[in-house]
Tab-separated table of C-alpha atoms and ligand atoms in Angstrom:
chain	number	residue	atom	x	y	z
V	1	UNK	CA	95.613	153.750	145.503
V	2	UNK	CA	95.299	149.927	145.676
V	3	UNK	CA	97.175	147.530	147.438
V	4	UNK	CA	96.648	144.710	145.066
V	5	UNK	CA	96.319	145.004	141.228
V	6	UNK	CA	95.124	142.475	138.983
V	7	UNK	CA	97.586	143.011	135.581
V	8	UNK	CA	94.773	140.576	132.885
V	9	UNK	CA	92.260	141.992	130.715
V	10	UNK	CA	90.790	138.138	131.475
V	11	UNK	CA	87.472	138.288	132.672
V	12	UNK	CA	86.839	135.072	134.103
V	13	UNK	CA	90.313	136.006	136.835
V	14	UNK	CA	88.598	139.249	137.210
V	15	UNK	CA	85.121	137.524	138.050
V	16	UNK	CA	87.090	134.843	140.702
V	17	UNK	CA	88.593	137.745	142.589
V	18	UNK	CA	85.494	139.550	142.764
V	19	UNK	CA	83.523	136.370	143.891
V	20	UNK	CA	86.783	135.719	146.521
V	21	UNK	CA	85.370	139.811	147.665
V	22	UNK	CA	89.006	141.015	147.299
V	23	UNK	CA	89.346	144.814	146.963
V	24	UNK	CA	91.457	145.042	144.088
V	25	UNK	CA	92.383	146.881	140.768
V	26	UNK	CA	92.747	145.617	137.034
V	27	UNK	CA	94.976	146.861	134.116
V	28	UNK	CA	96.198	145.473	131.211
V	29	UNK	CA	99.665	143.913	131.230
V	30	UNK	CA	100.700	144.978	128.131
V	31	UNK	CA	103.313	141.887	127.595
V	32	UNK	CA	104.174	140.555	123.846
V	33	UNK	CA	102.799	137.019	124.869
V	34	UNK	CA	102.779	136.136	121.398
V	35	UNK	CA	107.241	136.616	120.746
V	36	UNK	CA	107.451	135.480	123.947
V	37	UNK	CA	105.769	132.200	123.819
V	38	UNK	CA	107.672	131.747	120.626
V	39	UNK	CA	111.069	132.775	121.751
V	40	UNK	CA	110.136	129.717	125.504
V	41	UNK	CA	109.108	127.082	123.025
V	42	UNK	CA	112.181	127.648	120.543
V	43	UNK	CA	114.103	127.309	123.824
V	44	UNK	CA	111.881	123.973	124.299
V	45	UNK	CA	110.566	125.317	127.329
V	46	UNK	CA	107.285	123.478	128.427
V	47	UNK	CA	104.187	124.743	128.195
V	48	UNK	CA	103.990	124.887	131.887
V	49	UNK	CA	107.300	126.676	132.542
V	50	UNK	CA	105.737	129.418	129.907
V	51	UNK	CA	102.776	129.490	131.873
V	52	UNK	CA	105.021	130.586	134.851
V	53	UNK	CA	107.479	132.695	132.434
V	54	UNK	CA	104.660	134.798	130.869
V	55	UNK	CA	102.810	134.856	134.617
V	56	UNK	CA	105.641	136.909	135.478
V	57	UNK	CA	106.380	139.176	133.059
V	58	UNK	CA	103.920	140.393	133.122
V	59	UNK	CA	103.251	140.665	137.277
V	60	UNK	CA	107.017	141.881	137.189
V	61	UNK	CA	106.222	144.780	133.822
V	62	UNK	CA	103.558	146.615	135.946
V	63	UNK	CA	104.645	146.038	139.449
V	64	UNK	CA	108.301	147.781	138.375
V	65	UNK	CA	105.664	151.043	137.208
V	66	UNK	CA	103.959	151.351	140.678
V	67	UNK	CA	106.006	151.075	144.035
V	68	UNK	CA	104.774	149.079	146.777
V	69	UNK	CA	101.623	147.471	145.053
V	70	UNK	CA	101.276	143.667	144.659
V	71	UNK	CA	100.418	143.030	141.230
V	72	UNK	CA	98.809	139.824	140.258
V	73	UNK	CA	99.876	138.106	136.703
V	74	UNK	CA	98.109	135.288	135.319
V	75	UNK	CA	98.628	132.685	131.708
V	76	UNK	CA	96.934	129.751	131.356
V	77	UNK	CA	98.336	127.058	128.686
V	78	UNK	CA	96.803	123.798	126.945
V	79	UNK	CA	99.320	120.885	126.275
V	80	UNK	CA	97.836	118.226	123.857
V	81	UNK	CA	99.431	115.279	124.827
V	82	UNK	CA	101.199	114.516	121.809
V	83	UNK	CA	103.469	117.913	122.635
V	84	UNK	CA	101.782	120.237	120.886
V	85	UNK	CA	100.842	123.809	122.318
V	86	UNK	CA	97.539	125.238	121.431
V	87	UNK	CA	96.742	129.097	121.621
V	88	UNK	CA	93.366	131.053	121.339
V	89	UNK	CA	91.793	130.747	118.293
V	90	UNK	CA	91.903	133.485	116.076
V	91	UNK	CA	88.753	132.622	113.899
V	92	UNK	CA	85.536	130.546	114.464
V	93	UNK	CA	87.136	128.126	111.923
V	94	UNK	CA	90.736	127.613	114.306
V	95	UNK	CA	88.345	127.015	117.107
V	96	UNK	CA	86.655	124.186	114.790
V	97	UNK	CA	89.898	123.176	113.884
V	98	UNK	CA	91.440	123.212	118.235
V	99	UNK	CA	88.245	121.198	118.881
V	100	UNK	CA	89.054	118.772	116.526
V	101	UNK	CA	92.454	118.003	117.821
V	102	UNK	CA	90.921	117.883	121.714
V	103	UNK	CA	88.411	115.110	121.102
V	104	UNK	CA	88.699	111.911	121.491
V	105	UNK	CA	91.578	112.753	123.569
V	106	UNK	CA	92.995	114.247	126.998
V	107	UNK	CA	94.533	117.795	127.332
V	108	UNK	CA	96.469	119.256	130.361
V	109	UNK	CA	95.590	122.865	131.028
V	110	UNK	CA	98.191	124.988	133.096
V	111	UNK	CA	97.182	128.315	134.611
V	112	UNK	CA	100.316	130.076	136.728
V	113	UNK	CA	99.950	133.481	138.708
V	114	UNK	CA	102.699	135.176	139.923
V	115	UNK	CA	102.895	137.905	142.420
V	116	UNK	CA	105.649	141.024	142.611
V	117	UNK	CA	106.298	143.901	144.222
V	118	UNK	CA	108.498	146.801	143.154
V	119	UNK	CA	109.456	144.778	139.859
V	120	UNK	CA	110.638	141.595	141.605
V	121	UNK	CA	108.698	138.108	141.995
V	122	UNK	CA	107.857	137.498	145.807
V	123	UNK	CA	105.439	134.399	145.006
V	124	UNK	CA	104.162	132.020	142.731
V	125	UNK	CA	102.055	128.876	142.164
V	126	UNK	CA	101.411	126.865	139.338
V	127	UNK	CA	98.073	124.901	139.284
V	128	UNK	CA	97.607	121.911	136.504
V	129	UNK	CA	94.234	120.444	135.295
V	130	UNK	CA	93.575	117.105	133.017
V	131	UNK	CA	90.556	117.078	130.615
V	132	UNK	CA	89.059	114.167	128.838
V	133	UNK	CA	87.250	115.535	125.562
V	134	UNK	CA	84.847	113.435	124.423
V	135	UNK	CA	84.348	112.512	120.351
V	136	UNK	CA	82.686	115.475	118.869
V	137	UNK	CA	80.590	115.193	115.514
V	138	UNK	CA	81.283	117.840	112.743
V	139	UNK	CA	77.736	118.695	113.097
V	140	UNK	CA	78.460	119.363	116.908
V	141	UNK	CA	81.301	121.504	116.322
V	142	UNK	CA	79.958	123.617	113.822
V	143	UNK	CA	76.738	124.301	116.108
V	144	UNK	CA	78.827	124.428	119.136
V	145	UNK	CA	81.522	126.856	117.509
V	146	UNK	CA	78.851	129.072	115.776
V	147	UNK	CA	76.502	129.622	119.594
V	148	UNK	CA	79.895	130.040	121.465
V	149	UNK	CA	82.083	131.913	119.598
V	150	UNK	CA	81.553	135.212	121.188
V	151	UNK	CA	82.474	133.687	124.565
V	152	UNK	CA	85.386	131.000	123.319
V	153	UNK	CA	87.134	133.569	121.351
V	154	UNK	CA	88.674	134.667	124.671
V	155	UNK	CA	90.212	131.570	125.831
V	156	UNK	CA	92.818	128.980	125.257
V	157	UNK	CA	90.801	125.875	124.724
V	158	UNK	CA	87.414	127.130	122.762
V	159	UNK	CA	85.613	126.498	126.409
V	160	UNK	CA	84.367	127.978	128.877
V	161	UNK	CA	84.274	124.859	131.498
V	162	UNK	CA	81.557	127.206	133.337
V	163	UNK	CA	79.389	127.613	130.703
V	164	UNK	CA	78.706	125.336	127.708
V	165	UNK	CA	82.212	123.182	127.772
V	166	UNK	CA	80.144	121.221	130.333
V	167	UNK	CA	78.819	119.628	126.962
V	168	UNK	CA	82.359	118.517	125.915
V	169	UNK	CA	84.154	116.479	128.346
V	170	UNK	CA	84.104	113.031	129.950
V	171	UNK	CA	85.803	113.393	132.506
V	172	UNK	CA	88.169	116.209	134.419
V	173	UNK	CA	90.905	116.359	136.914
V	174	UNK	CA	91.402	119.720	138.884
V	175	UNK	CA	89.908	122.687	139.909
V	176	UNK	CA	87.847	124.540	138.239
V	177	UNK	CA	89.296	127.784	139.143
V	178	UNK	CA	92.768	126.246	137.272
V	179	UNK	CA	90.875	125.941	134.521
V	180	UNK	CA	89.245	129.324	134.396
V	181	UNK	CA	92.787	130.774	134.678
V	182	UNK	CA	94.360	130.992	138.130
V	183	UNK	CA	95.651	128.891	141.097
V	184	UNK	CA	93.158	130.580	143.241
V	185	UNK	CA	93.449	128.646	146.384
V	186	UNK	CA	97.022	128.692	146.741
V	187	UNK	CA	96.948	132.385	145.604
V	188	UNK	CA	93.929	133.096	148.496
V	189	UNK	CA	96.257	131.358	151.317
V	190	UNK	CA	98.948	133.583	150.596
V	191	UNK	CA	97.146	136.943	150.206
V	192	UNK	CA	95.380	135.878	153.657
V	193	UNK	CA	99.084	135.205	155.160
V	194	UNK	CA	99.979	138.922	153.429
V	195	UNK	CA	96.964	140.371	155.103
V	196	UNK	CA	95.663	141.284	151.267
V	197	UNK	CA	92.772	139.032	151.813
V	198	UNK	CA	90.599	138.413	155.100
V	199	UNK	CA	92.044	135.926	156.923
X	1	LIG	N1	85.677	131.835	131.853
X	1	LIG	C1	86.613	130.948	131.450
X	1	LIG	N2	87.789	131.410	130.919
X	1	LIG	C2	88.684	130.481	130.512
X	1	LIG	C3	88.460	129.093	130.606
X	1	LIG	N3	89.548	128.445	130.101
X	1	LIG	C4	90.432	129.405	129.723
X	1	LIG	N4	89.907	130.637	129.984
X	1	LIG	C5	90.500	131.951	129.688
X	1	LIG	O1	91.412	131.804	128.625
X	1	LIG	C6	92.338	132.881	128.731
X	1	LIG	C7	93.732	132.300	128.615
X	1	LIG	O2	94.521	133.208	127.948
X	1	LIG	P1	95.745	134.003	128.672
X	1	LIG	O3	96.663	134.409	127.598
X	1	LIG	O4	96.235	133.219	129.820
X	1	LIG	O5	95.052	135.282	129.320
X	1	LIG	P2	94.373	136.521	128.587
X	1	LIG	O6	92.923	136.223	128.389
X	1	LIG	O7	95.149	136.901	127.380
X	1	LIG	O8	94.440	137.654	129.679
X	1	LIG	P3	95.769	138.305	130.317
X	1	LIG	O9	95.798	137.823	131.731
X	1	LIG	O10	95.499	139.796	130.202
X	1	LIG	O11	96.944	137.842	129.490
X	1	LIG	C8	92.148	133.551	130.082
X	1	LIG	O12	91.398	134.746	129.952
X	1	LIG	C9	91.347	132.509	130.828
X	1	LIG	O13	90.517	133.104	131.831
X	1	LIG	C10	87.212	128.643	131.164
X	1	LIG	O14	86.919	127.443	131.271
X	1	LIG	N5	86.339	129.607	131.576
């Protein structure tokens, strides 16, 4: 069995553990992200804190299942900043309509992991990134939305900063680990200090 468990069905953590060449195990968390989001932001938590919050519940859900493991959870959440909270689009045409909102303006993206063992938090880091979208034409969008989709549809801000959202921004503040979904170097330091990662 596996010291170190991954709980994301997200590829793109999946792919920066691999690339870090940690030996480790994914499953699916299994947490209602959706009631709890809503139940943080009627509390007027900040889309940060419910980074952290949903980070670990679900590290905390499977780690409480299997004794001993350290279970990684990840969120990653986009702040517009005039307050508002965007999720992943649920159609090509709410990924039009996120992309509208982004441009022409800047967006802070926060991506929190969380680490527990035997159902209890034992470490966490929250990393922060600021993105400049640049004006985007209808035209744009619709091309942009229609070659993407398949990719976008999987993450919080209809990019994939890797891949084609090069084409979108001006400018960007961060790493680009953050903005793929996880505070990886403060999350490699500590798994090297745990001995779950070569040192
Ligand atoms: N590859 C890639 N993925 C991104 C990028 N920006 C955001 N994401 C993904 O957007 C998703 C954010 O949604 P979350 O709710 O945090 O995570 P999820 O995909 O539902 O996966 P779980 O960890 O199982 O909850 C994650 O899968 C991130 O990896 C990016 O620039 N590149």
């Amino acid at each position: 069995m596996t010291q170190l468990l991954l709980a994301s069905q997200s590829s793109g953590r999946a792919a920066m553990l691999r690339a870090a060449g940690l030996d480790f195990e994914t499953t699916a968390a299994h947490v209602d992200e959706e009631a709890l989001t809503a139940s943080l932001l009627a509390a007027g938590q900040t889309p940060r804190n419910i980074a952290d919050a949903l980070a670990e519940a679900k590290a905390v859900k499977i780690s409480s299942r299997l004794p001993g493991v350290t279970v990684i959870g990840a969120d990653s959440t986009l702040a517009l900043d005039d307050g508002a909270m965007l999720t992943k689009p649920e159609s090509p045409e709410d990924a039009a309509g996120h992309l509208r909102r982004m441009a022409g303006a800047r967006h802070r993206l926060f991506s929190a992991a969380v680490a527990a063992r035997d159902g209890a938090p034992v470490w966490r880091a929250i990393g922060e990134a600021k993105l400049w979208m640049r004006p985007l034409s209808e035209a744009f969008i619709a091309d942009y939305v229609a070659r993407e989709w398949d990719s976008i549809r999987w993450t919080v801000g209809c990019y994939e900063i890797e891949g084609a959202g090069v084409t979108l921004f001006d400018r960007v503040e961060g790493d680009p680990w953050t903005i793929i979904g996880m505070p990886m170097l403060p999350l490699l330091a500590w798994l090297r200090a745990t001995g779950l990662a070569p040192s």
